[in-house]
CSV table of C-alpha atoms in Angstrom, one decimal:
chain,number,residue,atom,x,y,z
G,8,MET,CA,85.7,0.8,-25.3
G,9,LYS,CA,86.9,0.9,-28.7
G,10,THR,CA,83.2,-0.2,-30.2
G,11,CYS,CA,81.8,3.1,-27.4
G,12,PHE,CA,84.2,5.6,-29.2
G,13,ASN,CA,82.9,4.1,-32.4
G,14,ILE,CA,79.3,4.7,-31.5
G,15,PHE,CA,79.8,7.8,-30.2
G,16,ALA,CA,81.7,9.3,-32.8
G,17,LEU,CA,79.4,7.9,-35.1
G,18,PHE,CA,76.2,9.6,-33.1
G,19,PHE,CA,78.1,13.2,-32.8
G,20,PHE,CA,78.6,13.0,-36.5
G,21,VAL,CA,74.9,12.4,-37.5
G,22,GLN,CA,73.8,15.3,-34.9
G,23,ILE,CA,76.4,17.4,-36.5
G,24,LEU,CA,74.7,16.6,-40.0
G,25,SER,CA,71.3,16.7,-38.8
G,26,SER,CA,72.1,20.3,-37.5
G,27,GLN,CA,73.8,21.2,-41.0
G,28,VAL,CA,70.6,20.2,-42.8
G,29,ASP,CA,68.0,21.6,-40.2
G,30,CYS,CA,70.0,24.9,-41.1
G,31,GLN,CA,69.9,24.5,-44.2
G,32,VAL,CA,65.9,23.8,-45.1
G,33,THR,CA,64.4,26.5,-42.3
G,34,ASP,CA,64.4,29.8,-42.0
G,35,SER,CA,63.3,32.4,-39.4
G,36,CYS,CA,63.8,35.5,-37.8
G,37,ASN,CA,66.1,34.6,-35.4
G,38,SER,CA,68.7,34.5,-37.9
G,39,ASN,CA,70.1,36.5,-40.8
G,40,LEU,CA,69.1,36.3,-44.5
G,41,ASN,CA,72.6,34.5,-45.9
G,42,LEU,CA,71.8,33.8,-49.3
G,43,LYS,CA,73.9,32.7,-52.2
G,44,ASN,CA,72.0,34.6,-54.8
G,45,LYS,CA,70.9,37.5,-53.1
G,46,PRO,CA,68.5,40.1,-53.7
G,47,LEU,CA,69.2,43.3,-55.9
G,48,PHE,CA,69.2,45.2,-52.6
G,49,ASP,CA,70.6,45.6,-49.5
G,50,THR,CA,68.2,43.3,-47.0
G,51,SER,CA,70.5,43.5,-43.8
G,52,SER,CA,68.8,45.8,-41.6
G,53,PHE,CA,65.1,44.8,-42.3
G,54,HIS,CA,62.3,43.8,-40.3
G,55,CYS,CA,61.7,40.7,-40.0
G,56,VAL,CA,57.9,38.8,-38.9
G,57,SER,CA,56.2,35.2,-39.0
G,58,VAL,CA,53.4,36.2,-41.0
G,59,TRP,CA,51.8,32.6,-41.4
G,60,ALA,CA,52.6,29.9,-39.2
G,61,ALA,CA,50.4,27.4,-40.7
G,62,GLN,CA,52.7,27.4,-43.7
G,63,ASN,CA,56.0,28.7,-42.4
G,64,TYR,CA,55.7,32.1,-44.5
G,65,ILE,CA,58.0,34.8,-43.5
G,66,LEU,CA,58.3,38.6,-44.4
G,67,ARG,CA,61.3,40.8,-44.2
G,68,TYR,CA,60.3,44.4,-45.1
G,69,MET,CA,61.4,47.8,-44.5
G,70,GLN,CA,61.1,51.6,-46.3
G,71,THR,CA,64.4,51.6,-48.1
G,72,ASP,CA,63.9,55.1,-49.7
G,73,THR,CA,61.3,58.2,-49.6
G,74,LYS,CA,58.8,56.4,-51.6
G,75,VAL,CA,60.4,52.9,-51.9
G,76,TRP,CA,59.5,49.8,-49.6
G,77,SER,CA,61.5,46.6,-49.6
G,78,PHE,CA,60.1,43.3,-49.2
G,79,VAL,CA,61.6,39.7,-48.9
G,80,LEU,CA,58.8,36.6,-48.5
G,81,SER,CA,60.3,33.5,-47.9
G,82,ALA,CA,58.4,30.2,-48.0
G,83,PRO,CA,58.9,27.0,-48.1
G,84,ASN,CA,59.8,25.5,-51.9
G,85,SER,CA,56.7,23.5,-53.0
G,86,ASN,CA,56.8,23.4,-56.6
G,87,SER,CA,53.8,26.0,-56.0
G,88,TYR,CA,53.2,29.6,-56.5
G,89,ILE,CA,53.4,32.3,-53.6
G,90,GLY,CA,51.1,35.4,-53.6
G,91,MET,CA,51.4,38.3,-51.5
G,92,GLY,CA,48.6,40.7,-52.0
G,93,PHE,CA,47.9,44.5,-50.4
G,94,SER,CA,44.0,45.2,-49.8
G,95,ARG,CA,42.3,47.8,-48.5
G,96,ASP,CA,39.7,45.8,-47.1
G,97,GLY,CA,41.1,42.5,-46.2
G,98,LYS,CA,39.1,40.9,-48.9
G,99,MET,CA,40.8,38.9,-51.9
G,100,VAL,CA,38.3,40.8,-54.7
G,101,GLY,CA,39.9,43.9,-55.4
G,102,SER,CA,43.4,43.7,-54.2
G,103,SER,CA,46.4,43.6,-56.1
G,104,ALA,CA,49.1,41.1,-55.9
G,105,ILE,CA,52.6,40.1,-56.4
G,106,VAL,CA,52.9,36.7,-57.5
G,107,GLY,CA,55.8,34.4,-57.8
G,108,TRP,CA,57.5,30.7,-58.4
G,109,VAL,CA,60.3,28.7,-59.4
G,110,SER,CA,59.9,26.0,-62.7
G,111,THR,CA,61.4,22.9,-62.0
G,112,ASP,CA,63.7,24.0,-65.0
G,113,GLY,CA,64.7,26.7,-62.6
G,114,SER,CA,63.8,29.6,-64.3
G,115,SER,CA,61.7,32.1,-62.1
G,116,THR,CA,59.1,34.5,-62.7
G,117,VAL,CA,57.5,37.1,-60.5
G,118,LYS,CA,54.2,39.2,-61.7
G,119,ARG,CA,52.0,41.7,-60.5
G,120,TYR,CA,48.0,40.8,-60.6
G,121,PHE,CA,44.8,42.3,-60.2
G,122,LEU,CA,42.7,40.0,-58.6
G,123,GLY,CA,39.3,41.6,-60.0
G,124,GLY,CA,36.9,38.6,-59.1
G,125,GLN,CA,36.9,34.9,-57.6
G,126,SER,CA,37.5,32.9,-61.1
G,127,PRO,CA,40.6,32.4,-62.3
G,128,GLU,CA,39.7,34.0,-65.3
G,129,GLU,CA,39.4,37.6,-63.3
G,130,VAL,CA,42.5,37.1,-61.9
G,131,VAL,CA,44.3,39.4,-64.6
G,132,PRO,CA,48.6,39.4,-65.1
G,133,ASP,CA,50.4,42.7,-65.1
G,134,GLN,CA,47.6,44.7,-63.7
G,135,GLY,CA,46.4,46.4,-60.3
G,136,ASN,CA,47.7,49.2,-58.6
G,137,LEU,CA,51.0,48.2,-57.4
G,138,GLN,CA,54.2,50.4,-58.8
G,139,LEU,CA,57.1,48.1,-58.7
G,140,VAL,CA,60.4,49.5,-59.0
G,141,ASN,CA,62.5,48.3,-62.3
G,142,VAL,CA,64.6,45.4,-62.0
G,143,THR,CA,64.3,44.7,-58.6
G,144,SER,CA,61.8,41.5,-58.4
G,145,SER,CA,63.3,38.2,-58.3
G,146,ILE,CA,62.5,35.3,-56.5
G,147,ILE,CA,65.4,32.5,-55.5
G,148,ALA,CA,64.9,28.8,-54.7
G,149,GLU,CA,67.3,27.9,-52.0
G,150,ASN,CA,67.7,25.6,-49.5
G,151,SER,CA,64.3,24.3,-50.0
G,152,ARG,CA,62.3,27.3,-49.6
G,153,ILE,CA,62.0,30.3,-52.0
G,154,TYR,CA,62.3,33.6,-51.2
G,155,MET,CA,60.6,36.6,-53.6
G,156,ALA,CA,62.2,40.0,-53.4
G,157,PHE,CA,60.3,43.0,-54.5
G,158,GLN,CA,60.1,46.9,-54.2
G,159,LEU,CA,56.8,49.0,-54.3
G,160,ASN,CA,57.0,52.7,-55.4
G,161,THR,CA,54.3,53.9,-52.4
G,162,GLU,CA,54.5,56.2,-49.2
G,163,MET,CA,53.0,53.8,-47.2
G,164,PRO,CA,52.0,50.0,-48.6
G,165,SER,CA,48.2,49.0,-47.0
G,166,ASN,CA,48.7,46.9,-43.8
G,167,ARG,CA,46.1,44.4,-44.9
G,168,LEU,CA,47.9,41.6,-46.4
G,169,ILE,CA,46.6,38.3,-48.0
G,170,TYR,CA,49.2,35.5,-48.8
G,171,SER,CA,48.4,32.5,-50.8
G,172,LEU,CA,49.7,29.2,-51.6
G,173,GLY,CA,49.3,27.7,-55.1
G,174,PRO,CA,48.4,24.1,-56.2
G,175,ASN,CA,51.1,21.7,-56.1
G,176,GLY,CA,52.6,21.5,-59.2
G,177,ARG,CA,50.4,23.8,-61.0
G,178,LEU,CA,52.5,26.1,-62.1
G,179,PRO,CA,51.0,29.3,-64.3
G,180,SER,CA,52.0,28.6,-68.2
G,181,PRO,CA,54.0,31.6,-69.7
G,182,VAL,CA,51.8,31.7,-72.9
G,183,ASN,CA,49.1,33.8,-70.5
G,184,TYR,CA,50.4,33.6,-67.4
G,185,GLN,CA,46.9,32.5,-65.6
G,186,LEU,CA,46.7,31.4,-62.0
G,187,SER,CA,45.4,28.4,-60.9
G,188,GLN,CA,42.9,28.6,-58.1
G,189,HIS,CA,45.0,28.8,-54.5
G,190,ARG,CA,45.4,26.1,-52.1
G,191,GLU,CA,45.5,27.6,-49.0
G,192,HIS,CA,45.3,31.6,-48.5
G,193,THR,CA,44.9,33.7,-45.3
G,194,SER,CA,43.8,37.5,-44.6
G,195,THR,CA,46.4,39.8,-42.0
G,196,PHE,CA,47.1,43.1,-40.6
G,197,LEU,CA,50.7,44.1,-40.3
G,198,ASP,CA,51.9,47.0,-38.0
G,199,TYR,CA,54.9,48.1,-40.2
G,200,THR,CA,56.3,50.6,-37.0
G,201,SER,CA,56.1,47.5,-34.5
G,202,GLY,CA,55.9,44.7,-37.0
G,203,GLN,CA,53.5,42.9,-35.1
G,204,SER,CA,51.2,40.5,-37.4
G,205,GLU,CA,48.1,39.4,-36.6
G,206,SER,CA,45.8,37.1,-38.7
G,207,LYS,CA,42.1,37.8,-39.7
G,208,THR,CA,40.4,34.9,-40.7
G,209,PRO,CA,38.2,35.8,-43.4
G,210,TYR,CA,34.2,36.1,-42.3
G,211,ALA,CA,35.1,34.6,-38.9
G,212,ASN,CA,31.6,35.4,-37.8
G,213,LEU,CA,29.8,33.9,-40.8
G,214,ARG,CA,32.1,30.5,-40.4
G,215,ARG,CA,31.1,30.4,-36.9
G,216,SER,CA,27.6,31.0,-37.5
G,217,HIS,CA,27.2,28.4,-40.2
G,218,GLY,CA,29.1,25.8,-38.4
G,219,LEU,CA,27.3,26.1,-34.9
G,220,VAL,CA,23.9,26.2,-36.6
G,221,ASN,CA,24.5,23.1,-38.4
G,222,MET,CA,25.6,21.2,-35.9
G,223,PHE,CA,22.9,22.2,-33.7
G,224,SER,CA,20.2,21.6,-36.3
G,225,TRP,CA,21.2,18.5,-38.2
G,226,GLY,CA,23.6,17.5,-35.7
G,227,ILE,CA,21.7,17.1,-32.4
G,228,VAL,CA,18.4,18.4,-32.4
G,229,ILE,CA,16.9,16.1,-35.5
G,230,PRO,CA,18.6,13.3,-33.6
G,231,ILE,CA,17.0,14.1,-30.5
G,232,GLY,CA,13.5,14.3,-32.4
G,233,ALA,CA,13.9,11.2,-33.3
G,234,MET,CA,14.7,9.6,-30.1
G,235,VAL,CA,11.0,11.4,-28.9
G,236,ALA,CA,9.4,9.5,-31.8
G,237,ARG,CA,10.9,5.9,-31.0
G,238,TYR,CA,11.1,5.8,-27.2
G,239,LEU,CA,8.3,8.2,-25.9
G,240,ARG,CA,5.4,6.3,-28.0
G,241,GLN,CA,3.5,5.7,-24.9
G,242,TYR,CA,2.7,9.5,-24.1
G,243,ASP,CA,0.1,9.7,-26.9
G,244,PRO,CA,-0.1,12.3,-28.6
G,245,ILE,CA,2.4,14.7,-26.8
G,246,TRP,CA,5.2,12.6,-28.3
G,247,PHE,CA,3.7,13.6,-31.7
G,248,TYR,CA,3.8,16.8,-30.9
G,249,SER,CA,7.1,16.7,-29.8
G,250,HIS,CA,8.6,15.1,-32.4
G,251,THR,CA,6.8,17.5,-35.4
G,252,THR,CA,7.7,20.7,-33.4
G,253,ILE,CA,11.2,19.5,-32.3
G,254,GLN,CA,11.7,18.1,-36.3
G,255,SER,CA,10.4,21.3,-37.6
G,256,LEU,CA,13.1,23.6,-35.5
G,257,GLY,CA,16.0,21.3,-36.9
G,258,PHE,CA,15.2,21.6,-40.0
G,259,LEU,CA,14.4,25.1,-40.2
G,260,LEU,CA,17.8,26.2,-38.7
G,261,GLY,CA,19.4,23.6,-40.7
G,262,PHE,CA,18.2,25.3,-43.8
G,263,ALA,CA,19.5,28.5,-42.7
G,264,GLY,CA,22.8,27.2,-41.9
G,265,ILE,CA,23.1,25.6,-45.7
G,266,ILE,CA,22.2,29.1,-46.9
G,267,CYS,CA,25.2,30.3,-44.7
G,268,GLY,CA,26.9,28.1,-45.9
G,269,PHE,CA,26.3,29.1,-49.9
G,270,ILE,CA,27.0,32.5,-48.8
G,271,LEU,CA,30.3,31.9,-47.0
G,272,GLU,CA,31.2,29.5,-50.4
G,273,ASP,CA,30.8,32.7,-52.3
G,274,ARG,CA,32.6,35.0,-50.4
G,275,LEU,CA,35.1,32.9,-50.1
G,276,SER,CA,35.7,31.7,-53.3
G,277,VAL,CA,36.8,27.9,-51.9
G,278,ASP,CA,36.4,24.5,-53.3
G,279,VAL,CA,34.3,22.6,-50.9
G,280,ASP,CA,32.2,21.0,-53.6
G,281,ARG,CA,31.9,17.6,-52.2
G,282,HIS,CA,30.9,19.0,-48.3
G,283,LYS,CA,28.6,21.3,-50.4
G,284,ALA,CA,27.3,18.2,-52.4
G,285,LEU,CA,26.6,16.6,-49.0
G,286,GLY,CA,25.0,19.0,-47.6
G,287,ILE,CA,22.6,20.0,-50.3
G,288,PHE,CA,21.8,16.0,-50.6
G,289,ILE,CA,20.8,16.2,-46.1
G,290,LEU,CA,18.7,19.3,-47.6
G,291,VAL,CA,16.8,17.5,-49.8
G,292,LEU,CA,16.3,14.2,-47.6
G,293,GLY,CA,14.9,17.1,-44.9
G,294,CYS,CA,12.3,18.1,-47.5
G,295,LEU,CA,11.4,14.8,-48.6
G,296,GLN,CA,11.0,14.0,-44.5
G,297,VAL,CA,8.5,17.3,-44.5
G,298,ILE,CA,6.5,16.0,-47.8
G,299,ALA,CA,5.8,12.6,-46.3
G,300,PHE,CA,5.1,14.3,-43.0
G,301,LEU,CA,2.2,16.1,-45.3
G,302,ALA,CA,1.2,13.2,-47.2
G,303,ARG,CA,1.4,10.6,-44.8
G,304,PRO,CA,-1.5,8.0,-44.9
G,305,GLY,CA,-4.4,7.2,-42.2
G,306,LYS,CA,-3.1,4.3,-39.5
G,307,GLU,CA,-5.9,2.1,-40.8
G,308,SER,CA,-4.3,2.5,-44.6
G,309,LYS,CA,-2.5,-0.8,-45.7
G,310,MET,CA,0.1,1.9,-47.2
G,311,ARG,CA,1.4,3.0,-43.3
G,312,LYS,CA,3.7,0.3,-42.8
G,313,TYR,CA,5.3,1.1,-46.2
G,314,TRP,CA,5.3,4.8,-45.4
G,315,ASN,CA,6.7,4.0,-41.8
G,316,TRP,CA,9.6,2.0,-43.3
G,317,TYR,CA,10.3,5.1,-45.8
G,318,HIS,CA,10.0,7.6,-43.0
G,319,TYR,CA,12.2,5.8,-40.4
G,320,THR,CA,15.0,4.6,-43.1
G,321,LEU,CA,15.3,8.4,-44.7
G,322,GLY,CA,15.9,9.9,-41.3
G,323,ARG,CA,18.4,7.7,-40.3
G,324,VAL,CA,20.4,8.2,-43.5
G,325,LEU,CA,19.9,11.6,-42.9
G,326,ILE,CA,21.5,11.7,-39.6
G,327,LEU,CA,24.3,9.4,-40.3
G,328,LEU,CA,25.4,11.7,-43.3
G,329,ALA,CA,24.9,14.7,-41.4
G,330,ALA,CA,27.5,13.6,-38.5
G,331,VAL,CA,29.9,12.9,-41.1
G,332,ASN,CA,29.6,16.4,-42.8
G,333,ILE,CA,29.8,17.9,-39.8
G,334,PHE,CA,33.1,16.5,-38.9
G,335,TYR,CA,33.9,17.5,-42.8
G,336,GLY,CA,32.9,20.8,-42.1
G,337,ILE,CA,35.0,20.8,-39.1
G,338,TYR,CA,38.6,19.6,-41.2
G,339,LEU,CA,37.7,21.8,-44.2
G,340,GLY,CA,37.3,24.9,-41.9
G,341,ASP,CA,40.5,23.8,-39.9
G,342,ALA,CA,38.5,24.5,-36.7
G,343,GLY,CA,40.5,22.7,-34.4
G,344,THR,CA,40.4,20.0,-32.3
G,345,ALA,CA,38.3,21.4,-30.0
G,346,TRP,CA,35.4,21.5,-31.9
G,347,ASN,CA,36.0,17.6,-33.0
G,348,VAL,CA,36.0,16.8,-29.6
G,349,GLY,CA,32.9,19.0,-28.8
G,350,PHE,CA,30.8,17.3,-31.4
G,351,ALA,CA,32.4,14.0,-30.5
G,352,VAL,CA,31.0,13.9,-27.3
G,353,THR,CA,27.7,15.3,-27.8
G,354,LEU,CA,27.3,12.4,-30.1
G,355,PHE,CA,28.6,10.0,-27.6
G,356,ILE,CA,25.8,11.3,-25.3
G,357,LEU,CA,23.1,11.0,-27.7
G,358,PHE,CA,24.6,7.4,-28.4
G,359,ILE,CA,24.5,5.9,-24.5
G,360,THR,CA,20.7,7.9,-24.0
G,361,ALA,CA,19.7,5.8,-27.1
G,362,ALA,CA,20.9,2.5,-26.3
G,363,ILE,CA,19.6,3.1,-22.7
G,364,LEU,CA,16.2,3.5,-23.8
G,365,GLU,CA,16.1,0.9,-26.5
G,366,ILE,CA,17.4,-1.3,-23.8
G,367,ARG,CA,14.4,0.0,-21.3
G,368,MET,CA,12.0,-0.4,-24.6
G,369,TRP,CA,13.2,-4.0,-25.2
G,370,MET,CA,12.5,-5.0,-21.5
G,371,THR,CA,8.8,-3.4,-21.2
G,372,THR,CA,7.9,-5.1,-24.1
G,373,LYS,CA,9.0,-8.6,-23.2
């Protein structure tokens, strides 16, 4: 009996301790903002909205005077800077932002920035069209979160808001306050009256086009063309013209998909060097296949068997790398489980079809 009581007491104590820890490390709009080091203005009646669920960003705001809007942005403290930008069109370039961070020594900084371009050198500190109210900006580290508070002199702030999260452990230097390229960012639309925040994925249509075209061309059409060449040789010359037509279509669509990728990278200013390098290498392999087709030796030539080996090997490498890069692109674009499952199922169907045709070909040639 005494042992059971001790176990129950220990369990009860752990539950209380866990709930206290949870309260300390989380923030939500269901609870009041209760900080030991309070911002330099009253936040008791502020509107509260979750503006970036993936990074647990919470925004509290209110018009606190005729031409004064007050904001408190809350985010997990990950030894990174956090930023909140105000944009005319939802794009990062051309917007002005408030960025803050807390150093490991406890010092804190909040600064204005103008996002004049896509490179870090074009993100200029102490510039932009945001008018900060003097001596009201602060950033507080408390309970594993940071709270950036500031006030703007404006009749109505832009409702196209951008949030960013800096790289881990790379805080701006106090020498020039230059920002490193953000790790993540999102663009949103905020209705200040209703408090409704809606995520706006930058260039969503271009992202979708880049993904779908490359998945269809390199990941589906090209493998089907290779299967036609291997398993339908008995239907000569239909297999050859079918193979040529299918692969030409796949290559042209894939080329267009990669061009979309270059445009997307330029507009989003994101670091996708590995994905881009793989895409360029796959395109080069595709170009080599086109050149090989145009320069193929005749059937009676002694070089034909070497050409066949070269053509088959390059084709298989291209198909394998394309599948890997498509899955990698889905991961980078955070497209979700549906894209992964859909492409995986498609590859599985193609693999089963190829296996059945391979077995059938072996049985026929015996």
